[in-house]
Amino acid sequence: MTLLPVPAAPAGVVSLDRARAYAAEARSERTRRAYTSAFRVFLAWGDERGLDTLPARLEVVAAYVAHLADTGRKPATINLHVAAIAAVHRAGGFDVPTASEAVKATQRGVRRTLGTRQTRKAPVTAETLKKALRKVPGGLFGARDRALLLIGFAAALRRSELVALDVADLERVPDGIIVHVRRSKTDQDGQGQEIAVPRGGKLKPCDALDALMAAAKITAGPVFRPINKGGRVGSDRLTDRSVADIVKRHVGAAGLDASLFSGHSLRAGFVTSALAAGADVLKVMHVTRHTAVTTLQKYDRRARAFDDHAGRKFL
């Protein structure tokens, strides 16, 4: 991936061209984009104040961390900016200022002040999905959105994995479809992962996918594509952002607060629904491809929050 254009470095600052190699350190295309964007913000901040940003003194980075906190950035976002600064310096052969105690102490202070609790989006559970599907219209748009919602849910796919699917990644078998994920967050080497999607007797995700491909006449290339107002199906693939927009649109049409949901809600919804239904954790991990059982604990706690509640007998 080619890095995004960046503004020219101020006089006396080493050219950012020397840091372009940092892309090799990033684990994914999404990370590369995030690092590029974050470092551009740091560069502009330093330029406005006449401060060197490459290499940057530890005092400058500490001040930048404080600036991010003071302007309302969340701890997770600040950590991303710090990681981007570290990656650029490391790739350029410079001392890494973020490893200094001054920067680390500033980060600790930010975490204590702002807290580290993340705002989690609501899961699109099986019941929520049923409500949303009732409001999906007919036609090409409806066929695409229905298939996207159901395959994203049934295969517990990340947004990037969902829009990256090609027809060649779908293997038809008697019991359903094997979805081949060529590259993912937990498979950066591209060894590939397989996810079984049953035909199902209720939501029927495979039927929805077949209906889309037949209606849109998709026989090769991207599965999920843009459709213009005239009903013409494009040749490109949808973006990550499109997945979130589609989820929000249809849960909103079902009378739910769309702001509570995101593209990740489909994946989270499968986990929540499976655990609530009593599915074995290891079987859930076969679908989600989580590598640690502890990662699923937050979903399990939510799914079983009222089971055998301590106050059930007296509240």
Short mmCIF file of C-alpha atoms in Angstrom, two decimals:
data_model
loop_
_atom_site.label_atom_id
_atom_site.label_comp_id
_atom_site.label_asym_id
_atom_site.label_seq_id
_atom_site.Cartn_x
_atom_site.Cartn_y
_atom_site.Cartn_z
CA MET A 1 0.00 0.00 0.00
CA THR A 2 1.26 3.49 -0.87
CA LEU A 3 1.23 5.79 2.11
CA LEU A 4 -1.10 8.74 2.01
CA PRO A 5 0.40 12.07 0.91
CA VAL A 6 1.83 14.07 3.78
CA PRO A 7 2.55 17.78 4.05
CA ALA A 8 6.10 18.92 3.48
CA ALA A 9 8.28 18.78 6.56
CA PRO A 10 9.35 22.10 8.10
CA ALA A 11 12.83 23.44 7.50
CA GLY A 12 15.47 21.47 9.37
CA VAL A 13 13.27 18.41 9.80
CA VAL A 14 14.32 15.15 8.19
CA SER A 15 12.12 14.35 5.20
CA LEU A 16 9.28 11.94 5.87
CA ASP A 17 10.40 9.98 2.83
CA ARG A 18 13.00 8.36 5.08
CA ALA A 19 10.21 7.06 7.29
CA ARG A 20 8.06 5.48 4.60
CA ALA A 21 9.60 2.12 5.35
CA TYR A 22 7.60 2.01 8.56
CA ALA A 23 4.74 0.53 6.54
CA ALA A 24 6.59 -2.76 6.63
CA GLU A 25 6.21 -2.80 10.41
CA ALA A 26 2.45 -2.39 10.35
CA ARG A 27 0.37 -5.53 10.73
CA SER A 28 -2.33 -4.62 8.27
CA GLU A 29 -3.41 -2.12 5.65
CA ARG A 30 -5.80 -0.61 8.16
CA THR A 31 -2.95 -0.11 10.62
CA ARG A 32 -0.82 1.52 7.93
CA ARG A 33 -3.59 3.97 7.14
CA ALA A 34 -4.14 4.72 10.82
CA TYR A 35 -0.43 5.29 11.46
CA THR A 36 -0.13 7.53 8.41
CA SER A 37 -3.08 9.65 9.50
CA ALA A 38 -1.89 9.87 13.10
CA PHE A 39 1.64 10.91 12.18
CA ARG A 40 0.33 13.58 9.82
CA VAL A 41 -1.55 15.11 12.76
CA PHE A 42 1.62 15.05 14.87
CA LEU A 43 3.61 16.62 12.05
CA ALA A 44 1.09 19.44 11.62
CA TRP A 45 0.96 20.05 15.38
CA GLY A 46 4.73 20.37 15.54
CA ASP A 47 4.88 22.55 12.43
CA GLU A 48 2.42 25.03 13.94
CA ARG A 49 4.66 25.38 16.99
CA GLY A 50 8.00 25.33 15.22
CA LEU A 51 8.96 22.00 16.82
CA ASP A 52 10.98 19.22 15.25
CA THR A 53 8.91 16.07 14.82
CA LEU A 54 11.38 13.74 13.13
CA PRO A 55 13.38 13.08 15.12
CA ALA A 56 11.31 14.39 18.01
CA ARG A 57 12.60 15.11 21.49
CA LEU A 58 10.88 13.21 24.29
CA GLU A 59 9.65 16.49 25.79
CA VAL A 60 7.88 17.27 22.50
CA VAL A 61 6.16 13.89 22.42
CA ALA A 62 5.10 14.18 26.06
CA ALA A 63 3.65 17.62 25.34
CA TYR A 64 1.82 16.20 22.33
CA VAL A 65 0.29 13.43 24.45
CA ALA A 66 -0.94 16.05 26.91
CA HIS A 67 -2.32 18.12 24.02
CA LEU A 68 -4.28 15.14 22.70
CA ALA A 69 -5.77 14.52 26.16
CA ASP A 70 -6.63 18.19 26.65
CA THR A 71 -8.43 18.31 23.30
CA GLY A 72 -10.69 15.38 24.13
CA ARG A 73 -8.94 12.43 22.52
CA LYS A 74 -9.65 9.08 24.14
CA PRO A 75 -6.84 6.99 25.68
CA ALA A 76 -7.12 4.42 22.87
CA THR A 77 -6.68 7.15 20.26
CA ILE A 78 -3.71 8.61 22.14
CA ASN A 79 -2.10 5.17 22.26
CA LEU A 80 -2.51 4.92 18.49
CA HIS A 81 -0.73 8.26 17.98
CA VAL A 82 2.11 7.22 20.27
CA ALA A 83 2.47 3.91 18.40
CA ALA A 84 2.60 5.75 15.08
CA ILE A 85 5.33 8.09 16.32
CA ALA A 86 7.32 5.12 17.59
CA ALA A 87 6.97 3.22 14.30
CA VAL A 88 8.13 6.18 12.21
CA HIS A 89 11.17 6.80 14.40
CA ARG A 90 12.09 3.13 14.55
CA ALA A 91 11.88 2.75 10.78
CA GLY A 92 13.93 5.90 10.25
CA GLY A 93 16.72 4.66 12.50
CA PHE A 94 16.13 7.27 15.18
CA ASP A 95 15.94 6.87 18.94
CA VAL A 96 12.34 6.13 19.90
CA PRO A 97 11.16 8.98 22.17
CA THR A 98 7.98 7.16 23.19
CA ALA A 99 10.07 4.64 25.13
CA SER A 100 11.17 7.36 27.57
CA GLU A 101 9.83 7.47 31.11
CA ALA A 102 8.61 11.03 30.53
CA VAL A 103 6.25 9.95 27.77
CA LYS A 104 5.15 6.80 29.60
CA ALA A 105 4.43 8.78 32.77
CA THR A 106 2.32 11.23 30.77
CA GLN A 107 0.35 8.34 29.27
CA ARG A 108 -0.22 6.84 32.70
CA GLY A 109 -1.46 10.17 33.98
CA VAL A 110 -3.86 10.45 31.04
CA ARG A 111 -5.23 6.96 31.69
CA ARG A 112 -5.80 7.73 35.37
CA THR A 113 -7.46 11.03 34.56
CA LEU A 114 -9.63 9.96 31.66
CA GLY A 115 -10.08 6.28 32.43
CA THR A 116 -9.65 3.49 29.92
CA ARG A 117 -13.17 2.14 29.57
CA GLN A 118 -14.08 1.85 25.91
CA THR A 119 -17.53 2.65 24.61
CA ARG A 120 -18.74 -0.66 23.25
CA LYS A 121 -21.30 -0.72 20.50
CA ALA A 122 -24.41 -2.84 20.87
CA PRO A 123 -24.34 -6.31 19.31
CA VAL A 124 -26.71 -7.21 16.50
CA THR A 125 -28.00 -10.40 18.09
CA ALA A 126 -30.11 -12.96 16.25
CA GLU A 127 -33.29 -11.34 17.56
CA THR A 128 -32.12 -7.86 16.59
CA LEU A 129 -31.18 -9.12 13.15
CA LYS A 130 -34.64 -10.65 12.65
CA LYS A 131 -36.23 -7.28 13.40
CA ALA A 132 -33.88 -5.49 11.00
CA LEU A 133 -34.43 -8.00 8.20
CA ARG A 134 -38.18 -7.43 8.32
CA LYS A 135 -37.54 -3.83 7.25
CA VAL A 136 -35.10 -4.60 4.43
CA PRO A 137 -36.82 -3.70 1.12
CA GLY A 138 -36.90 -5.77 -2.02
CA GLY A 139 -34.85 -5.16 -5.16
CA LEU A 140 -31.09 -5.19 -5.66
CA PHE A 141 -30.33 -2.91 -2.72
CA GLY A 142 -32.36 -5.10 -0.42
CA ALA A 143 -30.80 -8.32 -1.73
CA ARG A 144 -27.30 -6.95 -1.20
CA ASP A 145 -27.96 -5.59 2.27
CA ARG A 146 -29.79 -8.73 3.40
CA ALA A 147 -26.91 -10.96 2.25
CA LEU A 148 -24.31 -8.66 3.80
CA LEU A 149 -26.05 -8.59 7.17
CA LEU A 150 -26.58 -12.35 7.25
CA ILE A 151 -23.15 -13.42 6.04
CA GLY A 152 -21.43 -10.88 8.30
CA PHE A 153 -23.41 -12.25 11.22
CA ALA A 154 -23.30 -15.98 10.41
CA ALA A 155 -19.55 -15.98 9.72
CA ALA A 156 -18.76 -13.46 12.50
CA LEU A 157 -16.71 -11.47 10.03
CA ARG A 158 -14.85 -8.26 10.66
CA ARG A 159 -15.83 -5.37 8.39
CA SER A 160 -12.61 -5.62 6.42
CA GLU A 161 -13.07 -9.36 5.95
CA LEU A 162 -16.64 -8.96 4.78
CA VAL A 163 -15.92 -6.42 2.05
CA ALA A 164 -12.80 -8.33 0.96
CA LEU A 165 -14.81 -11.43 0.02
CA ASP A 166 -14.62 -12.54 -3.60
CA VAL A 167 -16.75 -15.15 -5.33
CA ALA A 168 -13.68 -17.41 -5.40
CA ASP A 169 -13.63 -17.32 -1.59
CA LEU A 170 -16.99 -19.13 -1.36
CA GLU A 171 -16.86 -22.90 -1.42
CA ARG A 172 -20.21 -24.62 -1.84
CA VAL A 173 -20.71 -27.80 0.20
CA PRO A 174 -23.87 -29.87 0.88
CA ASP A 175 -24.42 -28.34 4.33
CA GLY A 176 -23.82 -24.73 3.36
CA ILE A 177 -20.82 -22.58 2.42
CA ILE A 178 -17.20 -22.58 3.50
CA VAL A 179 -16.01 -18.98 3.56
CA HIS A 180 -12.29 -18.65 2.91
CA VAL A 181 -10.83 -15.56 4.58
CA ARG A 182 -7.55 -14.88 2.82
CA ARG A 183 -6.14 -12.43 5.34
CA SER A 184 -7.35 -11.13 8.67
CA LYS A 185 -6.35 -9.35 11.85
CA THR A 186 -5.21 -12.64 13.39
CA ASP A 187 -3.67 -14.00 10.17
CA GLN A 188 -1.32 -11.35 8.87
CA ASP A 189 0.82 -13.88 7.01
CA GLY A 190 -2.11 -14.75 4.78
CA GLN A 191 -2.20 -18.46 5.55
CA GLY A 192 -5.98 -18.32 5.19
CA GLN A 193 -8.84 -19.27 7.49
CA GLU A 194 -12.02 -21.23 6.83
CA ILE A 195 -15.43 -20.52 8.34
CA ALA A 196 -18.42 -22.81 7.95
CA VAL A 197 -21.74 -21.07 7.32
CA PRO A 198 -24.68 -23.51 7.66
CA ARG A 199 -27.70 -23.17 5.40
CA GLY A 200 -29.81 -22.61 8.49
CA GLY A 201 -33.50 -23.11 8.99
CA LYS A 202 -34.40 -19.67 10.37
CA LEU A 203 -32.20 -16.85 9.12
CA LYS A 204 -30.98 -18.83 6.06
CA PRO A 205 -27.80 -16.86 5.26
CA CYS A 206 -26.78 -19.06 2.32
CA ASP A 207 -30.13 -18.49 0.60
CA ALA A 208 -29.70 -14.74 1.00
CA LEU A 209 -26.24 -14.90 -0.56
CA ASP A 210 -27.50 -16.97 -3.48
CA ALA A 211 -30.33 -14.50 -4.04
CA LEU A 212 -27.90 -11.59 -4.19
CA MET A 213 -25.53 -13.23 -6.65
CA ALA A 214 -28.39 -14.27 -8.91
CA ALA A 215 -30.09 -10.85 -8.85
CA ALA A 216 -26.85 -8.91 -9.35
CA LYS A 217 -25.44 -11.45 -11.83
CA ILE A 218 -22.21 -11.69 -9.85
CA THR A 219 -20.09 -14.60 -11.04
CA ALA A 220 -16.58 -13.41 -10.20
CA GLY A 221 -14.78 -10.68 -8.29
CA PRO A 222 -16.10 -8.85 -5.22
CA VAL A 223 -19.27 -10.20 -3.63
CA PHE A 224 -20.50 -7.00 -1.99
CA ARG A 225 -20.50 -4.05 -4.38
CA PRO A 226 -21.86 -0.53 -4.69
CA ILE A 227 -25.18 -0.10 -6.50
CA ASN A 228 -26.07 3.24 -8.03
CA LYS A 229 -29.49 4.88 -7.95
CA GLY A 230 -30.29 3.46 -11.37
CA GLY A 231 -29.77 -0.07 -10.09
CA ARG A 232 -26.44 -0.61 -11.84
CA VAL A 233 -24.10 -2.90 -9.90
CA GLY A 234 -20.53 -1.60 -9.74
CA SER A 235 -17.37 -3.62 -10.23
CA ASP A 236 -15.58 -2.34 -7.12
CA ARG A 237 -16.11 -3.60 -3.58
CA LEU A 238 -17.84 -1.80 -0.74
CA THR A 239 -15.73 -0.03 1.87
CA ASP A 240 -15.43 -0.77 5.59
CA ARG A 241 -17.51 2.33 6.24
CA SER A 242 -20.30 0.99 4.02
CA VAL A 243 -20.80 -1.97 6.34
CA ALA A 244 -21.39 0.31 9.33
CA ASP A 245 -23.76 2.47 7.28
CA ILE A 246 -25.81 -0.55 6.18
CA VAL A 247 -26.03 -1.91 9.73
CA LYS A 248 -27.10 1.47 11.12
CA ARG A 249 -29.64 2.06 8.37
CA HIS A 250 -31.51 -1.18 8.91
CA VAL A 251 -31.44 -1.32 12.72
CA GLY A 252 -32.66 2.26 12.64
CA ALA A 253 -35.50 1.29 10.31
CA ALA A 254 -36.41 -1.40 12.82
CA GLY A 255 -36.94 1.28 15.46
CA LEU A 256 -33.63 0.89 17.29
CA ASP A 257 -31.12 3.63 18.10
CA ALA A 258 -28.70 3.39 15.18
CA SER A 259 -25.99 5.30 17.07
CA LEU A 260 -25.57 2.32 19.39
CA PHE A 261 -24.49 0.03 16.55
CA SER A 262 -21.50 -0.26 14.24
CA GLY A 263 -20.01 -2.56 11.62
CA HIS A 264 -18.53 -4.67 14.42
CA SER A 265 -22.02 -5.26 15.81
CA LEU A 266 -22.58 -8.20 13.44
CA ARG A 267 -19.52 -10.08 14.70
CA ALA A 268 -20.26 -9.20 18.32
CA GLY A 269 -23.87 -10.23 17.82
CA PHE A 270 -22.94 -13.72 16.66
CA VAL A 271 -20.74 -14.26 19.71
CA THR A 272 -23.37 -12.91 22.09
CA SER A 273 -26.15 -14.98 20.52
CA ALA A 274 -24.09 -18.17 20.41
CA LEU A 275 -23.02 -17.95 24.05
CA ALA A 276 -26.53 -17.04 25.18
CA ALA A 277 -27.79 -20.14 23.37
CA GLY A 278 -25.32 -22.29 25.32
CA ALA A 279 -22.86 -22.94 22.51
CA ASP A 280 -19.50 -24.39 23.50
CA VAL A 281 -16.87 -21.65 23.72
CA LEU A 282 -14.41 -23.59 21.58
CA LYS A 283 -17.07 -24.03 18.90
CA VAL A 284 -17.67 -20.28 18.97
CA MET A 285 -13.93 -19.73 18.56
CA HIS A 286 -13.95 -21.94 15.46
CA VAL A 287 -16.16 -19.33 13.85
CA THR A 288 -14.71 -16.14 15.30
CA ARG A 289 -11.08 -17.35 15.11
CA HIS A 290 -10.27 -15.77 18.46
CA THR A 291 -7.02 -17.21 19.76
CA ALA A 292 -7.74 -16.77 23.48
CA VAL A 293 -10.78 -17.85 25.45
CA THR A 294 -10.40 -14.78 27.66
CA THR A 295 -11.30 -12.56 24.71
CA LEU A 296 -14.80 -14.02 24.70
CA GLN A 297 -15.36 -13.52 28.41
CA LYS A 298 -16.76 -10.01 28.02
CA TYR A 299 -19.38 -11.34 25.61
CA ASP A 300 -20.19 -14.27 27.90
CA ARG A 301 -20.66 -11.96 30.89
CA ARG A 302 -23.11 -9.87 28.90
CA ALA A 303 -25.00 -12.84 27.49
CA ARG A 304 -25.42 -14.42 30.93
CA ALA A 305 -25.68 -11.25 32.99
CA PHE A 306 -29.06 -12.23 34.48
CA ASP A 307 -28.55 -15.99 34.73
CA ASP A 308 -28.66 -17.07 38.37
CA HIS A 309 -28.39 -13.42 39.40
CA ALA A 310 -27.37 -13.00 43.06
CA GLY A 311 -30.40 -10.87 43.74
CA ARG A 312 -32.94 -12.94 41.82
CA LYS A 313 -34.73 -14.16 44.98
CA PHE A 314 -35.14 -10.83 46.70
CA LEU A 315 -35.07 -8.05 44.09
#
